[in-house]
C-alpha positions as a Markdown table, in Angstrom:
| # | Residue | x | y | z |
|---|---|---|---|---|
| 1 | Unk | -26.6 | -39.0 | -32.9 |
| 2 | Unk | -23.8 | -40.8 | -30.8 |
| 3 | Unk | -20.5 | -39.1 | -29.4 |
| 4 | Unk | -18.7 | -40.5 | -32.3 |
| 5 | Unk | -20.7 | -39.6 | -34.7 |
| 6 | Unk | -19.0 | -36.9 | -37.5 |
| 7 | Unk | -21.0 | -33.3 | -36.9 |
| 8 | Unk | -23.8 | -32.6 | -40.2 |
| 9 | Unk | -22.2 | -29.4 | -40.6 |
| 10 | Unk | -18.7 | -30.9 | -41.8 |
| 11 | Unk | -16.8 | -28.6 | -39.9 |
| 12 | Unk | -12.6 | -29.5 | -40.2 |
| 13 | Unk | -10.5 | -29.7 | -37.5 |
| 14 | Unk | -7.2 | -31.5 | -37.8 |
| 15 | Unk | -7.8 | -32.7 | -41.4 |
| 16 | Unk | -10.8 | -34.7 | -40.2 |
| 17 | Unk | -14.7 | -33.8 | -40.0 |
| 18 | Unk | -15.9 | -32.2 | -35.7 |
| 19 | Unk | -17.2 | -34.6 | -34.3 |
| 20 | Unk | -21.3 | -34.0 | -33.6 |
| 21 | Unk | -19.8 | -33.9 | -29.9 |
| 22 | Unk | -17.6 | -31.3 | -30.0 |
| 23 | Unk | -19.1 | -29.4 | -32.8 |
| 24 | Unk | -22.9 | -28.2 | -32.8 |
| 25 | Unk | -24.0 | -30.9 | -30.3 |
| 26 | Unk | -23.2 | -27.9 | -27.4 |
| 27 | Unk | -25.1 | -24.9 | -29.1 |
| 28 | Unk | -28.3 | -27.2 | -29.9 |
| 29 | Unk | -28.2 | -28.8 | -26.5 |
| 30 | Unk | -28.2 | -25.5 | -25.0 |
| 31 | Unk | -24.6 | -25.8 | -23.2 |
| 32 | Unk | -23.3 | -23.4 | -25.0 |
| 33 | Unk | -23.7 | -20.0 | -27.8 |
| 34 | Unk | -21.9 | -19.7 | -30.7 |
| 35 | Unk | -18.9 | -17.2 | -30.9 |
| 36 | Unk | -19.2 | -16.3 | -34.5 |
| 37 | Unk | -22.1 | -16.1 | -36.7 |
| 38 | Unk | -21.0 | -18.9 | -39.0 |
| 39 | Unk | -21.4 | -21.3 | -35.5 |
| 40 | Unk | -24.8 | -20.3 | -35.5 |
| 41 | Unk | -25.2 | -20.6 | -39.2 |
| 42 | Unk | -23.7 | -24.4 | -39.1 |
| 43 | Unk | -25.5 | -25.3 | -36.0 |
| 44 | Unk | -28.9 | -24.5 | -37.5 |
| 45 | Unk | -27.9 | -26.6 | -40.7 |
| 46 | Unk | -27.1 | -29.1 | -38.0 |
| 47 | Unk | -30.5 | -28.8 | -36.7 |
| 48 | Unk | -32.2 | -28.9 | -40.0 |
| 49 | Unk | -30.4 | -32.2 | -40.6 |
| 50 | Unk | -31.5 | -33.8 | -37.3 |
| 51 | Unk | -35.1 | -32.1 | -37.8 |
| 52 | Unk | -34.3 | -30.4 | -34.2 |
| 53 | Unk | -36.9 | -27.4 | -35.3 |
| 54 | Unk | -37.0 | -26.3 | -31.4 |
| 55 | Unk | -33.5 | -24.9 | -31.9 |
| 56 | Unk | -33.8 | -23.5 | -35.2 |
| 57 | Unk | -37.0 | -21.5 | -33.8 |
| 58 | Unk | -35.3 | -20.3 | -31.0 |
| 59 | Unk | -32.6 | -19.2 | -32.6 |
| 60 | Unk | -34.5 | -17.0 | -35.8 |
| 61 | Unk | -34.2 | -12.9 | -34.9 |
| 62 | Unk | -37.2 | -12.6 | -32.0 |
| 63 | Unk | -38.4 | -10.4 | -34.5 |
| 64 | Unk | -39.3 | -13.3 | -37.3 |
| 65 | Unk | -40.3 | -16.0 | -34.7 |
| 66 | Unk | -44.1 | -14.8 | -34.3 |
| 67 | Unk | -44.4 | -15.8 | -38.0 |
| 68 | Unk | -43.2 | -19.4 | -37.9 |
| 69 | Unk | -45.0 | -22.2 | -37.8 |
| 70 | Unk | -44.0 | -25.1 | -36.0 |
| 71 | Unk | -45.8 | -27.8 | -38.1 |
| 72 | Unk | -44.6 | -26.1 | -41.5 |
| 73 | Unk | -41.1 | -26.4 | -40.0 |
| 74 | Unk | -41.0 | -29.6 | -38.8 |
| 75 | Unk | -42.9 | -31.2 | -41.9 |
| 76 | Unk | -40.1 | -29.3 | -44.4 |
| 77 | Unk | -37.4 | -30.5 | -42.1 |
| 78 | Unk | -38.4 | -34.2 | -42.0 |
| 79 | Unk | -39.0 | -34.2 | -46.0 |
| 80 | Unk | -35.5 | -33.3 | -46.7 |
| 81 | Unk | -31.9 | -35.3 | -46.6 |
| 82 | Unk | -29.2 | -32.9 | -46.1 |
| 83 | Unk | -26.4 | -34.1 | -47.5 |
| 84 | Unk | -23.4 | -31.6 | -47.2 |
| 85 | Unk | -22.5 | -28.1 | -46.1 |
| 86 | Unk | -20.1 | -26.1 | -48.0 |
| 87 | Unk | -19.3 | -22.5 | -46.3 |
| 88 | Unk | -18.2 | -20.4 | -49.0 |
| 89 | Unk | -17.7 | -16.8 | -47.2 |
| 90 | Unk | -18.0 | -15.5 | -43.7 |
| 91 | Unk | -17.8 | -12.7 | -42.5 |
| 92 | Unk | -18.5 | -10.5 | -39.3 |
| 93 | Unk | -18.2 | -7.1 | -37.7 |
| 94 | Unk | -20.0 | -5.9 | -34.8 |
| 95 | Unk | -23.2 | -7.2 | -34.0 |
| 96 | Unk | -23.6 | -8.3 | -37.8 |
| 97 | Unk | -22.4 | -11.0 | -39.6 |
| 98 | Unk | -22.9 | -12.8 | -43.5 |
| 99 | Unk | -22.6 | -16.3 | -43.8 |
| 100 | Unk | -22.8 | -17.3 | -47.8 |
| 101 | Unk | -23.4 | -21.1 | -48.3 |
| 102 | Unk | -24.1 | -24.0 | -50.6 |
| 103 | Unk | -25.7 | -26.7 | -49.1 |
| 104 | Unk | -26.8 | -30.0 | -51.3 |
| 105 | Unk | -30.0 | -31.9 | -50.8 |
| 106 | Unk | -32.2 | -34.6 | -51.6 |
| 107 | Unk | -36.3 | -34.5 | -51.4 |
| 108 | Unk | -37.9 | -37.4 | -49.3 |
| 109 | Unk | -41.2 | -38.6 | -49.8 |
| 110 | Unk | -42.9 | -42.1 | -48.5 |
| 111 | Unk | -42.6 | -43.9 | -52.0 |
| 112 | Unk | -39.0 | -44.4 | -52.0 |
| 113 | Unk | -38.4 | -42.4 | -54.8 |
| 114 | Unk | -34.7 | -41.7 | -56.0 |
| 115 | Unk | -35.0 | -37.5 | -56.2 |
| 116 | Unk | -32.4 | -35.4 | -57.9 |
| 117 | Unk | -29.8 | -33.7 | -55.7 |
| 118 | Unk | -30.6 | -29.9 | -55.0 |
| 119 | Unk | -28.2 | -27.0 | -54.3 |
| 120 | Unk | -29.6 | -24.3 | -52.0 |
| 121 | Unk | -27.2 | -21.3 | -52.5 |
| 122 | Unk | -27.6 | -18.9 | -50.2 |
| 123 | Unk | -26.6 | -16.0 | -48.6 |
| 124 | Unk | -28.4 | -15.4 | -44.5 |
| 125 | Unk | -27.4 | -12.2 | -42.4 |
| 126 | Unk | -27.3 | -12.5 | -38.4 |
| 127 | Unk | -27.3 | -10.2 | -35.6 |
| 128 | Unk | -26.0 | -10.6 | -32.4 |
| 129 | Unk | -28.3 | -9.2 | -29.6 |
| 130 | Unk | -26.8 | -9.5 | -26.3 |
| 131 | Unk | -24.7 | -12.8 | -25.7 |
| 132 | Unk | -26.7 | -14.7 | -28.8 |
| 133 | Unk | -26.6 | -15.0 | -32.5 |
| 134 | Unk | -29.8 | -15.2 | -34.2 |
| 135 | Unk | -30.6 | -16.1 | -37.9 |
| 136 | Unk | -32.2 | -12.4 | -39.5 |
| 137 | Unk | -33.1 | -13.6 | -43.2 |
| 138 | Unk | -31.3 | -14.7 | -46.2 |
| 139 | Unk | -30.9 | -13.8 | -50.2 |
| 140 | Unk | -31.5 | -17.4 | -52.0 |
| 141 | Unk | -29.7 | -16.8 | -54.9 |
| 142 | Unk | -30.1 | -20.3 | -56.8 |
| 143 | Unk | -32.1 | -23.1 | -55.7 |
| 144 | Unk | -32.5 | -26.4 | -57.9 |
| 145 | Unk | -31.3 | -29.2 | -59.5 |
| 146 | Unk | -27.7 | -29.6 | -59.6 |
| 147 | Unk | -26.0 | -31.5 | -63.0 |
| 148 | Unk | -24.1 | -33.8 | -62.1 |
| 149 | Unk | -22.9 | -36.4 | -64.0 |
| 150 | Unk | -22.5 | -40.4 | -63.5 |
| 151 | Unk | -18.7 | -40.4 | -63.4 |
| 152 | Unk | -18.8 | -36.9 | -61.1 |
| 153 | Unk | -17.8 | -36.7 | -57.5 |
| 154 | Unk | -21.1 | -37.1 | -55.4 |
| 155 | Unk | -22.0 | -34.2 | -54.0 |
| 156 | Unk | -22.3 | -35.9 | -50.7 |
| 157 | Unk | -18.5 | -35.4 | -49.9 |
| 158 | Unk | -18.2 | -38.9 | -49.8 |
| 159 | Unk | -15.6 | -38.9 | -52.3 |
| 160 | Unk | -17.0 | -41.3 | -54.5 |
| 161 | Unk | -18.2 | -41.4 | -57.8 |
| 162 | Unk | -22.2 | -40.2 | -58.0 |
| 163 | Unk | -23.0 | -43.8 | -59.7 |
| 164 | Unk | -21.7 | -45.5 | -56.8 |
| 165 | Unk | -23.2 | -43.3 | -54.3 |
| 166 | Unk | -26.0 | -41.5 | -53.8 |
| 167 | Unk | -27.5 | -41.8 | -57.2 |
């Protein structure tokens, strides 16, 4: 990603999408640590997005990390198109925090077939352990298929209609 390139997440500041820059490009990179557990949460969709799986491992609860794999990671990462991030409640006190979410997706797969759009809704608890956020574990409460119509707004946030879009 370039400098003036709009962050994944879709953070808005101003009326206008974060630029990558300014956004998640300073917690991935390492320059920085998210404040607030939704950073964290929206950096690490960031992440998935760009396929960046060295960030997302390092910043799962120490706890979970011995149980990832790498490969499995990487492989789900690079097989998906994540199209938009809709934060629907945050919340934090302490050294916890709740981030619910909806984020919409596409399967990818080497014959160039058109998938459906997927909604991952979700709800992933954090705990802050020092200075750092780290990603504990989520509910999933719906996973699948979104219906959305011809004439409906793409889910993509492009503000277009699905037909001309990203069907």
């Amino acid at each position: 990603m370039t400098d003036s390139d709009n962050c994944p997440c879709g953070y808005i500041v101003n009326d206008k999408v974060a630029l990558y820059s300014e956004c998640c490009e300073p917690f991935i990179s390492g320059l920085s640590k998210p404040i607030h557990c939704e950073q964290l949460m929206r950096s690490r969709y960031t992440a998935y997005s760009l396929a960046n799986v060295d960030y997302l491992i390092a910043t799962w609860h120490p706890s979970k990390q011995p149980s990832l794999n790498r490969q499995d990671l990487l492989q789900s990462a690079s097989n998906t198109e994540w199209m938009r991030l809709q934060v629907v409640n945050s919340h934090q006190q302490g050294e916890r925090g709740i981030v619910e979410f909806n984020a919409w997706f596409k399967d990818i797969d080497g014959e160039g077939l058109n998938h459906p759009i997927n909604c991952l809704h979700e709800t992933s608890r954090f705990e802050k352990m020092g200075d750092q956020w780290f990603y504990v574990d989520g509910d999933v409460e719906s996973s699948g298929e979104t219906k959305v119509g011809r004439n409906d707004p793409c889910p993509c946030g492009s503000g277009k209609k699905y037909k001309k879009c990203c069907s």
